[in-house]
mmCIF file of C-alpha atoms in Angstrom:
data_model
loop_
_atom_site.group_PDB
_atom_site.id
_atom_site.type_symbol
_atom_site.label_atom_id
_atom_site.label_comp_id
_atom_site.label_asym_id
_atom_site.label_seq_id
_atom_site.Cartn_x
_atom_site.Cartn_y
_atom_site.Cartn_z
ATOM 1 C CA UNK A 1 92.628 183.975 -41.886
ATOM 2 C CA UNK A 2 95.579 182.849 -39.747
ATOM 3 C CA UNK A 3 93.490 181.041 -36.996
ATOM 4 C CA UNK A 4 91.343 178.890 -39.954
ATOM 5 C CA UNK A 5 95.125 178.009 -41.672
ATOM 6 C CA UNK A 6 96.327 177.046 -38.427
ATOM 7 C CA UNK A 7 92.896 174.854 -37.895
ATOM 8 C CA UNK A 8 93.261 172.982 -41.057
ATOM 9 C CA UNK A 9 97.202 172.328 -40.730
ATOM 10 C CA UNK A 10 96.362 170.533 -37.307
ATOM 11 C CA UNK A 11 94.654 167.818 -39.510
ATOM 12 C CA UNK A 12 97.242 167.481 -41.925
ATOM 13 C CA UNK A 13 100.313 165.439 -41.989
ATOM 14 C CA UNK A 14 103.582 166.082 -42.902
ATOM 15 C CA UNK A 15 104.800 163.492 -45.342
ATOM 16 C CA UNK A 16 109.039 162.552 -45.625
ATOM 17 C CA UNK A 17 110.193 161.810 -49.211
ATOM 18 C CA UNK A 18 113.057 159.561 -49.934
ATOM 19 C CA UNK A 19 115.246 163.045 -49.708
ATOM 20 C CA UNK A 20 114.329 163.582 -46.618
ATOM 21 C CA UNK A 21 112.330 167.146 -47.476
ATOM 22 C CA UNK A 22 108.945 168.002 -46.897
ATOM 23 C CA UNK A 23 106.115 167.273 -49.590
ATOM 24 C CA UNK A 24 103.595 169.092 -49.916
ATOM 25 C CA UNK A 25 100.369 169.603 -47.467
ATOM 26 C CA UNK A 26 97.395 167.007 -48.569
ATOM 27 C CA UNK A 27 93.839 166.151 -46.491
ATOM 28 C CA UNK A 28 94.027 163.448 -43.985
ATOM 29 C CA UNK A 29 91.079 162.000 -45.647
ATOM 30 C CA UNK A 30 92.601 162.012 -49.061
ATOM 31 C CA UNK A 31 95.843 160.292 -47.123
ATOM 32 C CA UNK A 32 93.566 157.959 -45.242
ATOM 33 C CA UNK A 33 91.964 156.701 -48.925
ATOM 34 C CA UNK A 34 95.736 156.920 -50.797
ATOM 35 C CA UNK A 35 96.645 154.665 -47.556
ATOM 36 C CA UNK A 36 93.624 152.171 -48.422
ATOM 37 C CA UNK A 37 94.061 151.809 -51.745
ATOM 38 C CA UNK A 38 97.739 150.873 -51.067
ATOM 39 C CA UNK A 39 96.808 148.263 -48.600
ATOM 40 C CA UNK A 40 94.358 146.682 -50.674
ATOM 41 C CA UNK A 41 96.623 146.600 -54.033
ATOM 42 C CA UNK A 42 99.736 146.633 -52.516
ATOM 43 C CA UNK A 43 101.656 142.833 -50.978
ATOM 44 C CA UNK A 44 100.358 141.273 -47.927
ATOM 45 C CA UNK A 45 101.443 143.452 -45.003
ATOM 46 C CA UNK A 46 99.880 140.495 -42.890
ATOM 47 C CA UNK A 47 102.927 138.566 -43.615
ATOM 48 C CA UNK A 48 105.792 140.903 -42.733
ATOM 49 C CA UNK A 49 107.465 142.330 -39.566
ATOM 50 C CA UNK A 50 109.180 145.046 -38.518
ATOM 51 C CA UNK A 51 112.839 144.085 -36.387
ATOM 52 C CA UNK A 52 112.879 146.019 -33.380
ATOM 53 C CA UNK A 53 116.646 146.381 -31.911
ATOM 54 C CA UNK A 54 118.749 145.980 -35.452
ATOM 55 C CA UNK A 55 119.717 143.524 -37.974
ATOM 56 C CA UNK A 56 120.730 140.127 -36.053
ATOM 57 C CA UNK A 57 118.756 141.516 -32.910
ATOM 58 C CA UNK A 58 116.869 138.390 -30.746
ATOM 59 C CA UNK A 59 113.365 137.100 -31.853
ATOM 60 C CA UNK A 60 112.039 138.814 -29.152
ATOM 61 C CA UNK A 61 112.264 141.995 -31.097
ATOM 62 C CA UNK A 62 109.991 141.380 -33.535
ATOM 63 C CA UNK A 63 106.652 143.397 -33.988
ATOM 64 C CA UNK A 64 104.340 142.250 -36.431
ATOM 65 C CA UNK A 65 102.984 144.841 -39.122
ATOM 66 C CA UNK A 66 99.421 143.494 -38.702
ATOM 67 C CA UNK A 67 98.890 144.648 -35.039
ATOM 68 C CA UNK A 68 100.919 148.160 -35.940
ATOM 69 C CA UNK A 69 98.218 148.581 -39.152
ATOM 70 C CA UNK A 70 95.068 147.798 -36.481
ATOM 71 C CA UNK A 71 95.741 149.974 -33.871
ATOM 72 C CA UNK A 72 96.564 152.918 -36.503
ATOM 73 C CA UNK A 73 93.523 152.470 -38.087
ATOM 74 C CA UNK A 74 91.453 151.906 -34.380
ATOM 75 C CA UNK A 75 93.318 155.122 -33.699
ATOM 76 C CA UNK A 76 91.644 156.499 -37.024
ATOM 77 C CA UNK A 77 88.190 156.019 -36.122
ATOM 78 C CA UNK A 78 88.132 153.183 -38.871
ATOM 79 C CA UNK A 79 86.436 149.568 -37.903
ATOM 80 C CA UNK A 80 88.341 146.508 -37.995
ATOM 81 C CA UNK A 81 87.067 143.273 -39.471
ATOM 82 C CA UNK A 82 86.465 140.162 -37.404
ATOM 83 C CA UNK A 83 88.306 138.159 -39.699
ATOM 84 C CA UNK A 84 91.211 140.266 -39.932
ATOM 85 C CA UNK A 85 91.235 140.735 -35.941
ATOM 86 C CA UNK A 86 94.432 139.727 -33.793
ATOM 87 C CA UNK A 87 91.997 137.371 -31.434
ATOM 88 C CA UNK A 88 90.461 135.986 -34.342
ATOM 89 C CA UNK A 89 93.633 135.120 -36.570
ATOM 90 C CA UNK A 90 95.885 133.948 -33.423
ATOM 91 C CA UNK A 91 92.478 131.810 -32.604
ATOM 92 C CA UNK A 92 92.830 130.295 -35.797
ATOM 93 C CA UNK A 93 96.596 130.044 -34.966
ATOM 94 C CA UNK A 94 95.762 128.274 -32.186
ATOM 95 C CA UNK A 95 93.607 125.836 -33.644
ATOM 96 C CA UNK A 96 95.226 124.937 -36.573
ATOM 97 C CA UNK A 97 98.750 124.554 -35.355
ATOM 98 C CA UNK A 98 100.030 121.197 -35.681
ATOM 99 C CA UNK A 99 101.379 121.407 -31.790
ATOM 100 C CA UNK A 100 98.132 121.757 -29.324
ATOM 101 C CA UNK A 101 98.013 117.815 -29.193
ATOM 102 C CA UNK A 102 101.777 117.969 -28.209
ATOM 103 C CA UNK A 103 100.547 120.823 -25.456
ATOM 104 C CA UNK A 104 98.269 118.679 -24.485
ATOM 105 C CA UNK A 105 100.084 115.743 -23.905
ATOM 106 C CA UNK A 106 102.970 117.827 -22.050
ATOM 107 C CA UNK A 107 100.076 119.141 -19.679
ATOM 108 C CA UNK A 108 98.914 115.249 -19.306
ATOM 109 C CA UNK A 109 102.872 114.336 -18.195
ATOM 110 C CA UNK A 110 103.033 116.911 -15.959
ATOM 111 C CA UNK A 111 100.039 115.918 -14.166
ATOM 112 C CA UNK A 112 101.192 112.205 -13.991
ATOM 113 C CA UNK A 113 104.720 113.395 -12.696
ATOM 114 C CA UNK A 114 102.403 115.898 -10.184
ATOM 115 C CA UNK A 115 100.729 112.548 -9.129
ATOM 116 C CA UNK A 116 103.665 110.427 -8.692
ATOM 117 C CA UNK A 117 105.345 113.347 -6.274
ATOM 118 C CA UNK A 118 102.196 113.916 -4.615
ATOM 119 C CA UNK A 119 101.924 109.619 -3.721
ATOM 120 C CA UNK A 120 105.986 109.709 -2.993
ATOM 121 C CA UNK A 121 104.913 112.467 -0.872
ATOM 122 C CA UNK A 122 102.572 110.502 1.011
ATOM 123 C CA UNK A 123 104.426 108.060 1.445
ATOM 124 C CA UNK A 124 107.477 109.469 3.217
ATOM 125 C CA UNK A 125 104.959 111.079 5.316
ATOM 126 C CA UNK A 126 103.723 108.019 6.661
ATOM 127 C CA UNK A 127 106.749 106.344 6.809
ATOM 128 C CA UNK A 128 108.110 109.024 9.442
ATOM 129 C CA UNK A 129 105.025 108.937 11.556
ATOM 130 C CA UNK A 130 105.324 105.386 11.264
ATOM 131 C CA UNK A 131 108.886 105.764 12.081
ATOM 132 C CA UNK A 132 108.217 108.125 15.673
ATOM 133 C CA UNK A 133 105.522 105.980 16.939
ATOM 134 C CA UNK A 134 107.946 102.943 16.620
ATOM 135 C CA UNK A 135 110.733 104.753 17.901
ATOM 136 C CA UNK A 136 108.718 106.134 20.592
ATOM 137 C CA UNK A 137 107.076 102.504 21.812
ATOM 138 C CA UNK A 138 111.015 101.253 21.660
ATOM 139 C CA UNK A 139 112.494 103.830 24.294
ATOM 140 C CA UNK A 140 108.826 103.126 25.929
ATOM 141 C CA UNK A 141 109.524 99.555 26.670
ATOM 142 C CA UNK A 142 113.312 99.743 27.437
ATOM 143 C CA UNK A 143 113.015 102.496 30.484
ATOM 144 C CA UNK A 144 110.014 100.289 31.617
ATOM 145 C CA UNK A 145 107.368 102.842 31.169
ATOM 146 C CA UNK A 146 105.511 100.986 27.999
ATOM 147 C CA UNK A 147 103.490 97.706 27.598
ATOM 148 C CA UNK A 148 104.655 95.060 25.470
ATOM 149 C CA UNK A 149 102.742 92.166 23.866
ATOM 150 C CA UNK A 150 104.457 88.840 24.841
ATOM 151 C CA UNK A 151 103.403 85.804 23.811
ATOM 152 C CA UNK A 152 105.730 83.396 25.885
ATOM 153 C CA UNK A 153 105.571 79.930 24.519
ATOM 154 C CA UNK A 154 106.650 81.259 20.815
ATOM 155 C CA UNK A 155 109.286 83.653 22.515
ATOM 156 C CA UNK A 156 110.750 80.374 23.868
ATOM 157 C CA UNK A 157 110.751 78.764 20.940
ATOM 158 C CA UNK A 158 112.672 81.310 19.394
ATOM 159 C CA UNK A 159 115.476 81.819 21.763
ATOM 160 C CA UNK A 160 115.771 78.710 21.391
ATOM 161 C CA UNK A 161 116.151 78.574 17.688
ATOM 162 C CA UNK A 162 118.977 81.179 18.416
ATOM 163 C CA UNK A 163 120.919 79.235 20.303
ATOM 164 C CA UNK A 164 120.946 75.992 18.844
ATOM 165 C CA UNK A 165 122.265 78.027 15.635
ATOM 166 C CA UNK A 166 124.891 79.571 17.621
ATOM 167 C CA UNK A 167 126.180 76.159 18.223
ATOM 168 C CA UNK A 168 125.508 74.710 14.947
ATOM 169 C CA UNK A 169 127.920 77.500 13.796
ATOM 170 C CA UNK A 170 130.324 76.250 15.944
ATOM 171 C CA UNK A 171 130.175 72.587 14.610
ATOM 172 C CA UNK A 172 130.433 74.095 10.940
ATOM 173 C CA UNK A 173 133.404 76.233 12.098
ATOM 174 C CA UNK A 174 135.165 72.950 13.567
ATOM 175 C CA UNK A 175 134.289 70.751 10.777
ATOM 176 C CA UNK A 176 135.834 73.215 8.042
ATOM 177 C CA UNK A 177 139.384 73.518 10.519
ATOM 178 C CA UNK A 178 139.325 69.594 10.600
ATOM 179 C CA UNK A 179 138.791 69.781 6.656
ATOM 180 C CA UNK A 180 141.757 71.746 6.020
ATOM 181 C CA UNK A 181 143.795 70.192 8.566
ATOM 182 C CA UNK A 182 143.043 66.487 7.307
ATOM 183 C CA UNK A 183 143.528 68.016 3.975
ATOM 184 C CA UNK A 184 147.268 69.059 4.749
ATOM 185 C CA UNK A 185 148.094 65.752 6.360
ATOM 186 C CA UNK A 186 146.550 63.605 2.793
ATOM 187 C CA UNK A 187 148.784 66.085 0.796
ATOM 188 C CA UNK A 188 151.782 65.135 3.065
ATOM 189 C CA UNK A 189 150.977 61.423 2.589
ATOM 190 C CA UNK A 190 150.766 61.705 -1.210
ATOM 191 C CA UNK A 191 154.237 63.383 -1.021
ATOM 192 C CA UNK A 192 155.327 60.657 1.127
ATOM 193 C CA UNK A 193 154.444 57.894 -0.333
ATOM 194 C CA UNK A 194 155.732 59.097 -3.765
ATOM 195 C CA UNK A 195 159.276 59.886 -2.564
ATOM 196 C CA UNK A 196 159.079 56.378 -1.229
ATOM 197 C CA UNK A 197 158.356 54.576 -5.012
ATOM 198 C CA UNK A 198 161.588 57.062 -5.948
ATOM 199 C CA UNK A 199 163.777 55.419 -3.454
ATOM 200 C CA UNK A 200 162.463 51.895 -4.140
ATOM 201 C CA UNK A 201 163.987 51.991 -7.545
ATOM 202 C CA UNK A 202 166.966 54.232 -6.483
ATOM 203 C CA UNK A 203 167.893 52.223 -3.229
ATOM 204 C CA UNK A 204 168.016 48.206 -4.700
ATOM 205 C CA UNK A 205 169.390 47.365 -0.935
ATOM 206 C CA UNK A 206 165.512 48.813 0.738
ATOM 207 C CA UNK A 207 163.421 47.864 -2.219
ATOM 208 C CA UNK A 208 161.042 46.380 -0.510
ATOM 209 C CA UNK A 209 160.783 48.583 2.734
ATOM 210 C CA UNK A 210 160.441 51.340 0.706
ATOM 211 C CA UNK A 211 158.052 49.709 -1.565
ATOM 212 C CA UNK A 212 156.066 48.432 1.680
ATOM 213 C CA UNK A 213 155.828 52.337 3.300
ATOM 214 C CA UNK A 214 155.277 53.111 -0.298
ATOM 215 C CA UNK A 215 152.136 51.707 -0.717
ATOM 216 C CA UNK A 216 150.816 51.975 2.868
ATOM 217 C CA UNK A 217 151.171 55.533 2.636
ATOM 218 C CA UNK A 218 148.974 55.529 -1.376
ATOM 219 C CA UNK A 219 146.727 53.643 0.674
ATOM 220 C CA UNK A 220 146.042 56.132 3.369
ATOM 221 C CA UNK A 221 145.856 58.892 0.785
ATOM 222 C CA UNK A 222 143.007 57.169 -0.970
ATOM 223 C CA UNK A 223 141.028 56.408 2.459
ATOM 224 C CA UNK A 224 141.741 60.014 3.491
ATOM 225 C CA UNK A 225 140.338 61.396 0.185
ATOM 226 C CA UNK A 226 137.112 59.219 0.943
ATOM 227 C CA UNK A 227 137.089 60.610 4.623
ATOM 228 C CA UNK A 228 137.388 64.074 3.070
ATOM 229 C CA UNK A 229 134.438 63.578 0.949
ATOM 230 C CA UNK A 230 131.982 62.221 3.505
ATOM 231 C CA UNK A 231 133.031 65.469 5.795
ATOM 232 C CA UNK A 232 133.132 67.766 2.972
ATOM 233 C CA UNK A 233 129.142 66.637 2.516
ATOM 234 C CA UNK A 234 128.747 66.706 5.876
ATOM 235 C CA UNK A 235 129.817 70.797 6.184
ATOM 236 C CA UNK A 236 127.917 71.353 2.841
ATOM 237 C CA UNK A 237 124.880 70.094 4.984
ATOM 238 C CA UNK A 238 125.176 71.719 7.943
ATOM 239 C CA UNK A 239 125.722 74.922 6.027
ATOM 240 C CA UNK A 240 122.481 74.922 4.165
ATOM 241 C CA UNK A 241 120.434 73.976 7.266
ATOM 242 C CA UNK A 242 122.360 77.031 9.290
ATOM 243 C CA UNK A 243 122.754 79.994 6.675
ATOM 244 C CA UNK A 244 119.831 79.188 4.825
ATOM 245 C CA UNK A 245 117.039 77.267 6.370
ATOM 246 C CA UNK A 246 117.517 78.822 10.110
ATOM 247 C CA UNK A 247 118.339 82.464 8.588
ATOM 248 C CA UNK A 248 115.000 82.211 6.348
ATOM 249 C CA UNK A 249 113.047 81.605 9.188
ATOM 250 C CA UNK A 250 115.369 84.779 11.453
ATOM 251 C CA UNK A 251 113.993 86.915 9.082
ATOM 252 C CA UNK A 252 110.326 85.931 9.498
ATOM 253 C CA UNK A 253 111.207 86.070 13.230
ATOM 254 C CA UNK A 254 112.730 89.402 12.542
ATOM 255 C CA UNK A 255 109.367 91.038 10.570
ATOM 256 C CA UNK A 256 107.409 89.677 13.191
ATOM 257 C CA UNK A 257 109.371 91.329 15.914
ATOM 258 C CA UNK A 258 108.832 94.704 13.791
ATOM 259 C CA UNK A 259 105.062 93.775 13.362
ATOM 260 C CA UNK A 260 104.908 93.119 17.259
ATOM 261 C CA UNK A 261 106.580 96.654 17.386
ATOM 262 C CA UNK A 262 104.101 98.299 15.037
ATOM 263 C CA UNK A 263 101.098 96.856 17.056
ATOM 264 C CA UNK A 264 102.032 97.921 20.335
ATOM 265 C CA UNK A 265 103.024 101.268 19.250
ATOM 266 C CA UNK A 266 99.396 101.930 17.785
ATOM 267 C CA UNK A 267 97.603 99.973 20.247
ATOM 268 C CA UNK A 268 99.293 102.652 22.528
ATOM 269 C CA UNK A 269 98.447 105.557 20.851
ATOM 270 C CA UNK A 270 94.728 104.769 20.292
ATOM 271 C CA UNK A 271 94.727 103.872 24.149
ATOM 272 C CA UNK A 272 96.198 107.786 25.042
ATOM 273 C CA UNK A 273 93.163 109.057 22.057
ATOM 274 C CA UNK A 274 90.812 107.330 24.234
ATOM 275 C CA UNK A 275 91.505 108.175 27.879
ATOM 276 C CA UNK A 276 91.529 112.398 25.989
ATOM 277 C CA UNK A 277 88.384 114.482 25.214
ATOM 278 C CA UNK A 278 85.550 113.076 23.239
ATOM 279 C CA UNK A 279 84.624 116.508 21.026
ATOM 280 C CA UNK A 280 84.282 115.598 17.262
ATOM 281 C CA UNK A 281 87.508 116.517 16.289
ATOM 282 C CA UNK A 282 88.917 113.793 18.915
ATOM 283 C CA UNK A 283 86.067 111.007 17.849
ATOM 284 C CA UNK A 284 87.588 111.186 13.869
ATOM 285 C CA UNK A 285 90.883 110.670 15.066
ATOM 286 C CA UNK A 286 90.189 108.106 17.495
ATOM 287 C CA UNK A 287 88.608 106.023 14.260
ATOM 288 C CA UNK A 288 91.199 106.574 12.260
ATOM 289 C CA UNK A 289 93.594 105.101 15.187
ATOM 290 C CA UNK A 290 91.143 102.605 15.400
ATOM 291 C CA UNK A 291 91.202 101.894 11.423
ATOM 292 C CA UNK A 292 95.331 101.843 11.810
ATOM 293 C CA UNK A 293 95.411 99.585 15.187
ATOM 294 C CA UNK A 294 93.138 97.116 13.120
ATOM 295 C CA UNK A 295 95.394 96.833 10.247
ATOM 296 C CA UNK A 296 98.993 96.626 12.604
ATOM 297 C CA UNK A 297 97.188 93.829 14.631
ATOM 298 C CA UNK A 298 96.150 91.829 11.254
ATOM 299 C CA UNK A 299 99.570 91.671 10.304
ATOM 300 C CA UNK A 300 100.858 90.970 13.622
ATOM 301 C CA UNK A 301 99.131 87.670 13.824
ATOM 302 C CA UNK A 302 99.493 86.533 10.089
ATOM 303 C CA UNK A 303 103.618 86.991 10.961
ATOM 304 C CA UNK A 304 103.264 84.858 14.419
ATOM 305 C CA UNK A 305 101.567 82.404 12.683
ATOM 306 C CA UNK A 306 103.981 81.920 9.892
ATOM 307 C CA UNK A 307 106.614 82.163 12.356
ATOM 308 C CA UNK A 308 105.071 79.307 14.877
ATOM 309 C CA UNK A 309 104.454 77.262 11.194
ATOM 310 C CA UNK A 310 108.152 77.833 10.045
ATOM 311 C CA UNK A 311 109.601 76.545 13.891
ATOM 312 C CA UNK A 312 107.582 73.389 13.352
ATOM 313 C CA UNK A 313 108.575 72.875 10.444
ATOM 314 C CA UNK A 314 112.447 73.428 11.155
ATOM 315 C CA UNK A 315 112.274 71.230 13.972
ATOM 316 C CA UNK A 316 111.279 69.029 12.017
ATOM 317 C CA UNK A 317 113.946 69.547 9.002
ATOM 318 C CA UNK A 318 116.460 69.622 11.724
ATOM 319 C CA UNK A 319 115.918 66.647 13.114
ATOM 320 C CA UNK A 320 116.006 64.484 9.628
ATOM 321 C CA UNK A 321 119.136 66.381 8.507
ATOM 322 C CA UNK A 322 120.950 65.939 11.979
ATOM 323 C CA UNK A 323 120.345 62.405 12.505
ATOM 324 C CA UNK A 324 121.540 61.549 8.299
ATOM 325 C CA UNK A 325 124.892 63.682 8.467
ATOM 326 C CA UNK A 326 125.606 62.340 12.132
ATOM 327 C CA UNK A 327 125.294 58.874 11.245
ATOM 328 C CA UNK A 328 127.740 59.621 8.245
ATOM 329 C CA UNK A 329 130.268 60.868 10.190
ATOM 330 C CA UNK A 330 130.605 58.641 12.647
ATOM 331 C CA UNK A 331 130.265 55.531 10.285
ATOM 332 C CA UNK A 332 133.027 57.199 8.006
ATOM 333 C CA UNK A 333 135.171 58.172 10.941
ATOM 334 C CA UNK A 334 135.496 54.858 12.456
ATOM 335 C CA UNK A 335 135.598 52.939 9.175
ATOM 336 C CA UNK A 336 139.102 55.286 8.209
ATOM 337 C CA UNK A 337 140.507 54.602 11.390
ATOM 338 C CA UNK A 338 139.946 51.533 11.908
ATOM 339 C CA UNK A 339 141.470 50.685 8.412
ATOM 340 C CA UNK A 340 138.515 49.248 7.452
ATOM 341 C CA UNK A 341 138.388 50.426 3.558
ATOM 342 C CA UNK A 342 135.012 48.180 2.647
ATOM 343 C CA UNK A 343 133.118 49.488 5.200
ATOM 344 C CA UNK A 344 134.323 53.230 4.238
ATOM 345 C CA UNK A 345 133.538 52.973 0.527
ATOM 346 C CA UNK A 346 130.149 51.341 1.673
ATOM 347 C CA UNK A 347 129.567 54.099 3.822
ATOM 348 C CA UNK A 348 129.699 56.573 1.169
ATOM 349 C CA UNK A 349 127.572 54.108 -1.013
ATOM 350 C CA UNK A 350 124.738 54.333 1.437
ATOM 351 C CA UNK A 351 124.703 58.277 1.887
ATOM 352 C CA UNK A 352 125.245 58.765 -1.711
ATOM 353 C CA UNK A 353 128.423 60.845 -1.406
ATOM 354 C CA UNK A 354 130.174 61.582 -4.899
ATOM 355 C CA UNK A 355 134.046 61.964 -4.736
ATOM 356 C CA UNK A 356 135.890 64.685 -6.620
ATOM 357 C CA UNK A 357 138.236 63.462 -9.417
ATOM 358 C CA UNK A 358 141.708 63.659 -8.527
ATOM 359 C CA UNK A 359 143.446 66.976 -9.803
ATOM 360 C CA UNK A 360 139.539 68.197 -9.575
ATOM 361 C CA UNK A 361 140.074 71.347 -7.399
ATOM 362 C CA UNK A 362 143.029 72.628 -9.517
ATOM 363 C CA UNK A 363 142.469 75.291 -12.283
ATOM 364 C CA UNK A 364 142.954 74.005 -15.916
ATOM 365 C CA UNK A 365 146.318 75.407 -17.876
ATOM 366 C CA UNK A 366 143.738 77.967 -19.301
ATOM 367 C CA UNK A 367 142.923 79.067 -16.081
ATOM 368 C CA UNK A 368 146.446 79.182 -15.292
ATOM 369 C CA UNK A 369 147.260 81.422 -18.670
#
């Protein structure tokens, strides 16, 4: 009697009212329909969740009541429906949810971004072997244990490019003291000649020696302003043919020079690949040397010949710009010191040199504010 009382209390369940005391003993198949019947009239249990960790706990916490009513009623013996599966309804989730194209495009970024490291990547890479060969066919040459590619007539050429706009620099450095000197000495005249017109009205005993310096000294003003303008075009010349016709062809000079570098530096690494083994392994790098040494030595002689173009053509340039601003010098030099005003205004007449307005080079009473 005791043993089948104990047998059917192990199926049972002990139900808690709201009182906290113990109901009454019932079937766990009469619970398991009560249980049904109160899922299938009762609200939507689909829709609510249980707060695991108290009120105002994290989102984390939260359990949904769906997957605690599956596995109870897996645990039960009792057959879930495919449509009211977890897979199936977070499937459906899944699909419907308004942000999948969003995930999608995120995953499409990231893979550009990947792409863009991945080419950065590269890059650096072959900039620093790039970057040791170089270095290594530099120390090479200078300690006189590497081969260099010389090609002597254009190195001639350029050395002598160098030189000739060392001294060019010189004459622009001269010509701009002489500016600023001959500059002082018209301001000095100006003053001059203006405290002599004050003493010509002040001094009625020396009005006319004063009046004579007076205007000698207006006149040498204006020829020195007309001097100053044919030398201030002169520098202006000189400076675009130095800092900006020479320098543009430096720097061609200059990426050739790296080019040469480049090429001699590969040429001498596929020459070491060649004298080593010849197993497989060695024959793919030696083509891909050979590949690299083709490309260095393409660009090597497109640079030399813009850089044997650009010399010709600067000689050239040189020689048309030179022979114009000399020829205005010298006319405009003698012509002020020889007093000879006619020929000084004609000179700048025949060059086309424009004279500043008096009072030109000063900033306006705005400026001034």
């Amino acid at each position: 009697m005791a043993d089948s009382i104990m047998s059917k209390a192990a199926t049972m369940e002990i139900p808690i009212n709201s009182n906290g005391d113990t109901g009454t003993l019932t079937e766990d198949d009469s619970l398991e329909q009560d249980l049904q019947q109160v899922m299938v009239s009762g609200p939507n249990l689909n829709e609510t969740s249980i707060v695991s960790g108290g009120y105002g706990g994290p989102a984390g916490g939260i359990i949904p009541t769906s997957t605690i009513k599956d596995i109870r009623m897996k645990s039960r013996g009792v057959s879930l429906p495919k449509s009211q599966s977890a897979a199936s309804r977070l499937a459906q989730h899944t699909d419907q949810h308004p942000g999948s194209s969003n995930h999608n495009a995120s995953n499409s970024t990231e893979e550009v971004t990947r792409g863009v490291a991945v080419e950065k990547l590269d890059s650096v890479k072959k900039w620093g072997i790039n970057t040791y060969k170089c270095t290594k066919q530099m120390f090479s040459e200078r300690f006189g244990r590497g081969s260099r590619t010389v090609d002597l007539e254009l190195e001639a050429q350029i050395d002598v490019l160098r030189e000739t706009k060392n001294k060019y620099e010189n004459i622009l450095r001269l010509a701009t003291a002489l500016i600023n000197h001959f500059q002082c000495m018209v301001q000095t005249q100006q003053a001059l000649g203006d405290t002599f017109t004050d003493l010509s009205q002040k001094s009625p005993e020396l009005q006319d020696e004063f009046g004579y310096n007076a205007e000698t000294q207006k006149l040498l003003c204006k020829n020195g302003e007309a001097l100053l303008g044919a030398i201030n075009f002169f520098v202006s010349s000189i400076n675009t043919l130095v800092n900006k016709t020479m320098e543009d062809t430096l720097m061609t000079i200059k990426q050739y020079e790296n080019a040469r570098l480049e090429f001699d530096a590969y040429r001498s690494d596929l020459e070491e690949m060649s004298l080593g083994p010849r197993d497989a392994a060695a024959m793919v790098r030696i083509e891909m040397a050979q590949q690299e040494y083709q490309i260095h030595r393409d660009k090597y002689e497109r640079l030399r010949s813009d850089v044997t173009i650009k010399l010709k053509f600067l000689e050239e340039n040189k020689v048309k710009v030179m022979h114009k601003q000399l020829l205005l010098f010298h006319n405009a030099i003698s012509a002020y010191f020889a007093g000879n005003q006619q020929q000084l205004e004609q000179t700048l007449i025949q060059f086309n040199v424009k004279l500043k307005p008096p009072g030109s080079d000063k900033p306006s009473w705005l400026e001034e504010q």
